[in-house]
CSV table of C-alpha atoms in Angstrom, one decimal:
chain,number,residue,atom,x,y,z
A,14,MET,CA,75.6,-32.7,158.7
A,15,THR,CA,77.5,-31.1,155.8
A,16,SER,CA,77.8,-27.3,155.6
A,17,LEU,CA,75.6,-27.3,152.5
A,18,SER,CA,72.9,-29.4,154.3
A,19,ALA,CA,73.1,-27.0,157.2
A,20,SER,CA,72.6,-24.1,154.9
A,21,LEU,CA,69.5,-25.7,153.4
A,22,VAL,CA,68.1,-26.3,156.9
A,23,ARG,CA,68.8,-22.7,157.9
A,24,GLY,CA,67.2,-21.5,154.7
A,25,ALA,CA,64.1,-23.5,155.4
A,26,LEU,CA,63.8,-22.0,158.8
A,27,LEU,CA,64.4,-18.4,157.7
A,28,SER,CA,62.3,-18.5,154.5
A,29,PRO,CA,58.9,-17.9,156.2
A,30,LEU,CA,60.4,-14.7,157.7
A,31,LYS,CA,61.3,-13.2,154.4
A,32,ARG,CA,59.0,-11.3,152.0
A,33,ALA,CA,60.1,-11.2,148.4
A,34,GLY,CA,59.4,-8.0,146.4
A,35,ARG,CA,60.0,-5.5,149.2
A,36,PRO,CA,60.8,-2.1,147.6
A,37,ASP,CA,63.5,-1.5,150.1
A,38,ALA,CA,65.2,-4.9,149.6
A,39,ALA,CA,69.0,-4.8,149.5
A,40,LEU,CA,71.6,-7.4,148.8
A,41,PRO,CA,74.2,-8.4,151.4
A,42,PRO,CA,77.7,-6.9,150.6
A,43,ASP,CA,79.5,-10.1,151.7
A,44,ARG,CA,81.9,-11.8,149.3
A,45,PRO,CA,82.7,-15.3,150.8
A,46,THR,CA,86.0,-16.6,149.5
A,47,ARG,CA,87.3,-20.1,149.6
A,48,PRO,CA,91.1,-20.1,150.0
A,49,ALA,CA,93.2,-21.4,147.1
A,50,THR,CA,92.9,-25.2,147.2
A,51,PRO,CA,93.8,-28.0,144.7
A,52,VAL,CA,90.7,-29.9,143.5
A,53,ALA,CA,90.2,-33.3,145.2
A,54,PRO,CA,90.6,-36.0,142.5
A,55,GLY,CA,88.0,-38.4,143.9
A,56,PRO,CA,85.0,-36.1,143.8
A,57,LEU,CA,86.1,-34.7,140.5
A,58,ALA,CA,86.2,-38.1,138.9
A,59,ALA,CA,82.8,-39.0,140.3
A,60,TYR,CA,81.4,-35.7,138.9
A,61,GLY,CA,82.9,-36.4,135.5
A,62,ARG,CA,81.4,-39.9,135.4
A,63,ILE,CA,77.8,-38.9,136.3
A,64,CYS,CA,77.8,-35.9,133.9
A,65,GLY,CA,79.5,-37.7,131.0
A,66,PHE,CA,82.7,-35.6,130.8
A,67,THR,CA,85.8,-37.3,129.4
A,68,GLU,CA,89.1,-37.2,131.3
A,69,SER,CA,90.6,-34.4,129.3
A,70,GLY,CA,92.9,-33.1,132.0
A,71,ALA,CA,91.2,-29.7,132.5
A,72,LEU,CA,88.3,-29.1,134.8
A,73,PRO,CA,84.8,-29.5,133.3
A,74,LEU,CA,83.3,-26.2,132.3
A,75,THR,CA,80.7,-26.4,135.0
A,76,TYR,CA,82.8,-27.7,137.9
A,77,PRO,CA,83.9,-24.4,139.5
A,78,HIS,CA,80.2,-23.6,140.0
A,79,VAL,CA,79.8,-26.9,141.9
A,80,LEU,CA,82.9,-26.2,144.0
A,81,ALA,CA,81.6,-22.7,145.0
A,82,PHE,CA,77.9,-23.8,145.5
A,83,PRO,CA,78.2,-24.3,149.3
A,84,ASP,CA,79.4,-20.7,149.7
A,85,THR,CA,76.7,-19.5,147.4
A,86,MET,CA,74.1,-21.3,149.5
A,87,ARG,CA,75.5,-19.9,152.7
A,88,LEU,CA,75.1,-16.4,151.3
A,89,MET,CA,71.6,-17.0,150.0
A,90,THR,CA,70.4,-18.6,153.2
A,91,GLY,CA,71.8,-15.9,155.5
A,92,ARG,CA,69.6,-13.5,157.5
A,93,THR,CA,70.5,-10.5,155.3
A,94,PHE,CA,69.7,-12.1,152.0
A,95,PRO,CA,66.3,-10.6,151.0
A,96,LEU,CA,64.7,-13.6,149.2
A,97,PRO,CA,63.4,-16.8,150.7
A,98,VAL,CA,65.6,-19.6,149.5
A,99,LEU,CA,62.7,-22.1,149.5
A,100,GLY,CA,61.1,-22.0,146.1
A,101,LEU,CA,63.9,-20.2,144.3
A,102,VAL,CA,64.2,-21.3,140.7
A,103,HIS,CA,67.5,-21.4,138.8
A,104,THR,CA,66.5,-19.8,135.5
A,105,TRP,CA,69.7,-19.2,133.6
A,106,ILE,CA,73.5,-19.4,133.8
A,107,GLU,CA,76.3,-17.8,131.9
A,108,ILE,CA,79.9,-19.1,132.0
A,109,ALA,CA,83.1,-17.5,130.8
A,110,PRO,CA,86.1,-19.8,131.1
A,111,HIS,CA,89.1,-17.5,130.4
A,112,ARG,CA,91.5,-20.4,130.1
A,113,PRO,CA,91.5,-24.2,130.9
A,114,VAL,CA,92.1,-24.9,134.6
A,115,GLU,CA,94.1,-28.0,135.6
A,116,PRO,CA,92.9,-29.9,138.7
A,117,THR,CA,96.3,-29.5,140.3
A,118,GLU,CA,96.1,-25.7,140.3
A,119,PRO,CA,95.0,-24.2,143.6
A,120,LEU,CA,91.7,-22.6,142.9
A,121,GLU,CA,90.4,-19.6,144.9
A,122,LEU,CA,86.6,-19.1,144.7
A,123,THR,CA,84.6,-16.0,145.5
A,124,VAL,CA,80.8,-15.6,145.3
A,125,TYR,CA,78.6,-12.6,145.7
A,126,ALA,CA,75.1,-11.3,145.0
A,127,GLN,CA,75.4,-8.9,142.1
A,128,GLU,CA,72.0,-7.5,141.5
A,129,LEU,CA,68.3,-7.7,142.3
A,130,ASN,CA,65.8,-7.0,139.5
A,131,PRO,CA,62.0,-7.1,139.1
A,132,HIS,CA,60.8,-9.9,136.9
A,133,ARG,CA,57.3,-10.4,135.3
A,134,ARG,CA,56.9,-13.4,137.7
A,135,GLY,CA,58.5,-11.9,140.8
A,136,THR,CA,62.0,-10.9,141.7
A,137,GLU,CA,65.3,-12.2,140.2
A,138,VAL,CA,68.7,-12.2,141.8
A,139,THR,CA,71.9,-12.5,139.9
A,140,MET,CA,74.7,-14.5,141.7
A,141,THR,CA,78.3,-14.3,140.5
A,142,THR,CA,81.1,-16.8,141.0
A,143,GLU,CA,84.7,-16.0,140.3
A,144,ALA,CA,87.7,-18.4,140.2
A,145,ARG,CA,91.3,-17.3,140.4
A,146,VAL,CA,94.7,-19.0,140.3
A,147,ALA,CA,97.5,-16.9,141.9
A,148,GLY,CA,95.3,-13.8,141.5
A,149,GLU,CA,94.5,-14.4,137.8
A,150,LEU,CA,90.8,-14.5,137.0
A,151,VAL,CA,90.5,-17.9,135.1
A,152,TRP,CA,86.8,-18.6,135.2
A,153,GLU,CA,83.5,-16.7,136.1
A,154,SER,CA,79.8,-17.3,136.0
A,155,ARG,CA,76.6,-15.5,136.6
A,156,SER,CA,73.3,-17.3,137.5
A,157,GLY,CA,69.8,-16.0,137.7
A,158,TYR,CA,67.5,-17.3,140.5
A,159,LEU,CA,63.8,-16.4,140.5
A,160,SER,CA,61.6,-15.9,143.5
A,161,ARG,CA,58.0,-16.1,142.4
A,162,HIS,CA,55.5,-13.7,143.8
A,163,ALA,CA,52.8,-11.3,142.6
A,164,PRO,CA,54.7,-8.3,141.1
A,165,ARG,CA,54.0,-4.9,142.4
A,166,ARG,CA,51.7,-2.6,140.5
A,167,PRO,CA,53.4,-0.8,137.7
A,168,GLU,CA,52.9,2.6,139.3
A,169,GLN,CA,54.7,1.3,142.3
A,170,ASN,CA,57.5,-0.4,140.3
A,171,PRO,CA,59.4,2.0,138.2
A,172,ALA,CA,61.9,-0.8,137.3
A,173,SER,CA,59.2,-3.0,135.8
A,174,THR,CA,61.1,-3.3,132.6
A,175,PRO,CA,62.9,-6.6,131.9
A,176,SER,CA,65.7,-7.5,134.2
A,177,ALA,CA,69.4,-6.9,133.3
A,178,ALA,CA,69.7,-10.6,132.5
A,179,GLU,CA,66.7,-10.4,130.1
A,180,ALA,CA,67.7,-7.1,128.5
A,181,GLY,CA,71.4,-8.0,128.2
A,182,ALA,CA,72.4,-4.9,130.1
A,183,ASN,CA,75.4,-4.4,132.4
A,184,LEU,CA,76.9,-7.8,131.6
A,185,PRO,CA,80.6,-8.4,132.3
A,186,ALA,CA,82.8,-7.9,129.2
A,187,ALA,CA,83.6,-11.6,129.4
A,188,THR,CA,79.9,-12.6,128.8
A,189,ALA,CA,78.6,-9.6,126.8
A,190,SER,CA,78.5,-11.6,123.6
A,191,THR,CA,75.9,-13.9,125.0
A,192,ALA,CA,73.6,-11.1,126.3
A,193,GLY,CA,69.9,-12.0,126.2
A,194,ARG,CA,68.4,-15.4,125.2
A,195,PRO,CA,70.4,-17.7,122.9
A,196,ALA,CA,69.7,-16.4,119.4
A,197,ALA,CA,70.2,-19.8,117.7
A,198,ALA,CA,67.7,-21.8,115.6
A,199,SER,CA,64.4,-22.8,117.3
A,200,PRO,CA,65.2,-25.5,119.9
A,201,GLU,CA,62.3,-27.6,118.4
A,202,GLU,CA,64.0,-27.6,115.0
A,203,LEU,CA,67.5,-28.6,116.1
A,204,PRO,CA,68.3,-32.2,115.0
A,205,ALA,CA,68.4,-34.9,117.6
A,206,ARG,CA,71.9,-36.2,118.4
A,207,ALA,CA,71.3,-38.6,121.4
A,208,GLU,CA,68.6,-40.0,123.6
A,209,TRP,CA,69.3,-40.4,127.3
A,210,SER,CA,67.4,-42.5,129.8
A,211,LEU,CA,67.5,-40.8,133.3
A,212,PRO,CA,66.8,-43.1,136.3
A,213,GLY,CA,64.6,-42.1,139.2
A,214,ASP,CA,67.5,-41.9,141.6
A,215,LEU,CA,69.5,-39.5,139.4
A,216,GLY,CA,68.8,-36.6,141.8
A,217,ARG,CA,70.1,-38.5,144.7
A,218,ARG,CA,73.2,-39.7,142.8
A,219,TYR,CA,74.1,-36.2,141.5
A,220,GLY,CA,73.3,-34.7,145.0
A,221,ALA,CA,75.8,-37.1,146.5
A,222,VAL,CA,78.5,-35.9,144.1
A,223,SER,CA,77.7,-32.2,144.0
A,224,GLY,CA,76.5,-31.7,147.6
A,225,ASP,CA,73.2,-30.2,146.4
A,226,ARG,CA,70.6,-32.3,148.3
A,227,ASN,CA,67.7,-30.0,147.8
A,228,PRO,CA,64.6,-32.1,148.6
A,229,ILE,CA,62.9,-31.4,145.2
A,230,HIS,CA,65.6,-33.6,143.6
A,231,LEU,CA,65.6,-36.6,146.0
A,232,TYR,CA,62.3,-38.4,146.3
A,233,PRO,CA,58.7,-38.1,145.0
A,234,LEU,CA,57.5,-37.5,148.6
A,235,THR,CA,59.9,-34.6,149.3
A,236,ALA,CA,59.3,-33.2,145.8
A,237,ARG,CA,55.6,-33.1,146.4
A,238,LEU,CA,56.1,-30.8,149.4
A,239,PHE,CA,57.2,-28.2,146.9
A,240,GLY,CA,54.5,-28.8,144.2
A,241,PHE,CA,56.3,-31.3,142.0
A,242,PRO,CA,54.6,-34.7,141.3
A,243,ARG,CA,58.0,-36.5,141.2
A,244,ALA,CA,61.6,-35.7,141.9
A,245,ILE,CA,63.2,-33.4,139.3
A,246,ALA,CA,66.7,-33.5,137.8
A,247,HIS,CA,69.1,-30.8,138.9
A,248,GLY,CA,69.3,-28.0,136.3
A,249,MET,CA,73.1,-28.0,136.6
A,250,TRP,CA,73.2,-31.7,135.9
A,251,THR,CA,71.2,-31.2,132.6
A,252,ALA,CA,73.5,-28.2,131.8
A,253,ALA,CA,76.7,-30.3,132.5
A,254,ARG,CA,75.4,-33.3,130.6
A,255,CYS,CA,74.8,-31.2,127.5
A,256,LEU,CA,78.2,-29.4,127.8
A,257,ALA,CA,79.9,-32.7,128.0
A,258,GLU,CA,78.9,-33.1,124.4
A,259,THR,CA,80.7,-29.9,123.4
A,260,ARG,CA,83.6,-30.3,121.0
A,261,ASP,CA,87.0,-28.7,122.0
A,262,PRO,CA,86.0,-27.2,125.4
A,263,ALA,CA,89.4,-25.4,125.6
A,264,ALA,CA,88.2,-23.2,122.7
A,265,VAL,CA,84.9,-22.1,124.4
A,266,ARG,CA,84.7,-18.4,125.1
A,267,THR,CA,81.2,-18.2,126.7
A,268,VAL,CA,78.3,-20.4,127.5
A,269,ARG,CA,74.7,-19.3,128.0
A,270,ILE,CA,72.0,-21.8,129.2
A,271,ASP,CA,68.4,-21.0,129.9
A,272,PHE,CA,66.4,-23.5,132.0
A,273,ARG,CA,62.8,-23.7,130.7
A,274,ALA,CA,61.0,-26.6,132.3
A,275,PRO,CA,61.9,-29.2,135.0
A,276,VAL,CA,62.8,-32.8,134.0
A,277,LEU,CA,60.6,-35.1,136.1
A,278,LEU,CA,62.4,-38.4,137.0
A,279,PRO,CA,62.6,-41.0,135.7
A,280,ALA,CA,62.6,-39.6,132.1
A,281,THR,CA,63.8,-40.1,128.6
A,282,VAL,CA,65.2,-36.9,127.0
A,283,THR,CA,66.7,-36.0,123.7
A,284,TYR,CA,69.9,-34.0,123.3
A,285,ALA,CA,69.6,-31.9,120.1
A,286,ALA,CA,72.3,-29.6,118.6
A,287,ASP,CA,73.4,-28.0,115.4
A,288,ALA,CA,76.3,-29.4,113.3
A,289,ALA,CA,78.9,-27.5,115.3
A,290,GLY,CA,77.3,-28.3,118.7
A,291,ASP,CA,77.3,-24.6,119.5
A,292,ALA,CA,73.5,-24.3,119.7
A,293,PHE,CA,71.8,-27.1,121.7
A,294,ALA,CA,68.6,-28.0,123.5
A,295,LEU,CA,67.3,-30.7,125.8
A,296,ARG,CA,63.8,-31.9,124.8
A,297,GLY,CA,61.3,-34.3,126.4
A,298,PRO,CA,58.2,-36.1,125.1
A,299,GLY,CA,56.2,-34.0,122.7
A,300,ASP,CA,59.2,-31.8,122.0
A,301,ARG,CA,58.8,-30.1,125.4
A,302,VAL,CA,61.9,-28.0,125.8
A,303,HIS,CA,63.8,-28.3,129.1
A,304,LEU,CA,66.7,-26.1,128.3
A,305,VAL,CA,68.3,-24.2,125.5
A,306,GLY,CA,72.0,-23.3,125.3
A,307,ALA,CA,74.5,-21.5,123.1
A,308,VAL,CA,78.3,-21.6,123.0
A,309,THR,CA,80.7,-19.0,121.5
A,310,ARG,CA,84.3,-19.7,120.7
A,311,LYS,CA,87.6,-18.0,120.8
A,312,GLY,CA,89.3,-16.7,117.7
């Protein structure tokens, strides 16, 4: 069993023992760090193929998140993490690539739980990932994960205002320009650029490459156990596939992506973007919006 699979099993066993929304909840102070290691070329090539990235030399914008995900899961499935990992929904991600990273550069990865905030649908935790080369911060990301539950009554919840992620408060300087939701044109109005047919086994194929074998992505039967009629695509696959269309990734300063609705597999989806490709969306039948994204550029 891989370390990530073991984390999922541990999370499944501990989830019933955790109660989201406790007023005394605290985040673990741990900061797991993966020692500096060059990127393995085989898994990187497989990731690039399934997500549509060209072999430009530098790491894909989303790849450090994938490399650090096993440590993120170990932290989120630990006994001291306050939210049950089963049912957590990845709601948004911000990425700040400070410079292109070459696969041959030894990459040190650190993850930690940054903040816990009330949300209109439950509680949201912000997880941060940092990548360094010889001590230099070269890439960082923040992700929001929502634990759905009945919110506390307003009189019991003085922090019932929008979370930091929603309000754009306390963001790192690197991502401050993308605070809040992407302020681009309506995702329904963006012109279609491509149509993609997603096979029913996409979740299993991406899971084999990324290590994320969450059962909601694998088979209709395992997805039904969590309330989905069919397996759903990984949110990070949809994000990566859209970012693979971005022009000149070396010039990207920040990325903000909000996940709005799951993609049930198999599916046909439409990639839509403005002329520069800096505002984009993924739409399904009936113009249902699955994600919206925005890119800012250097200079």
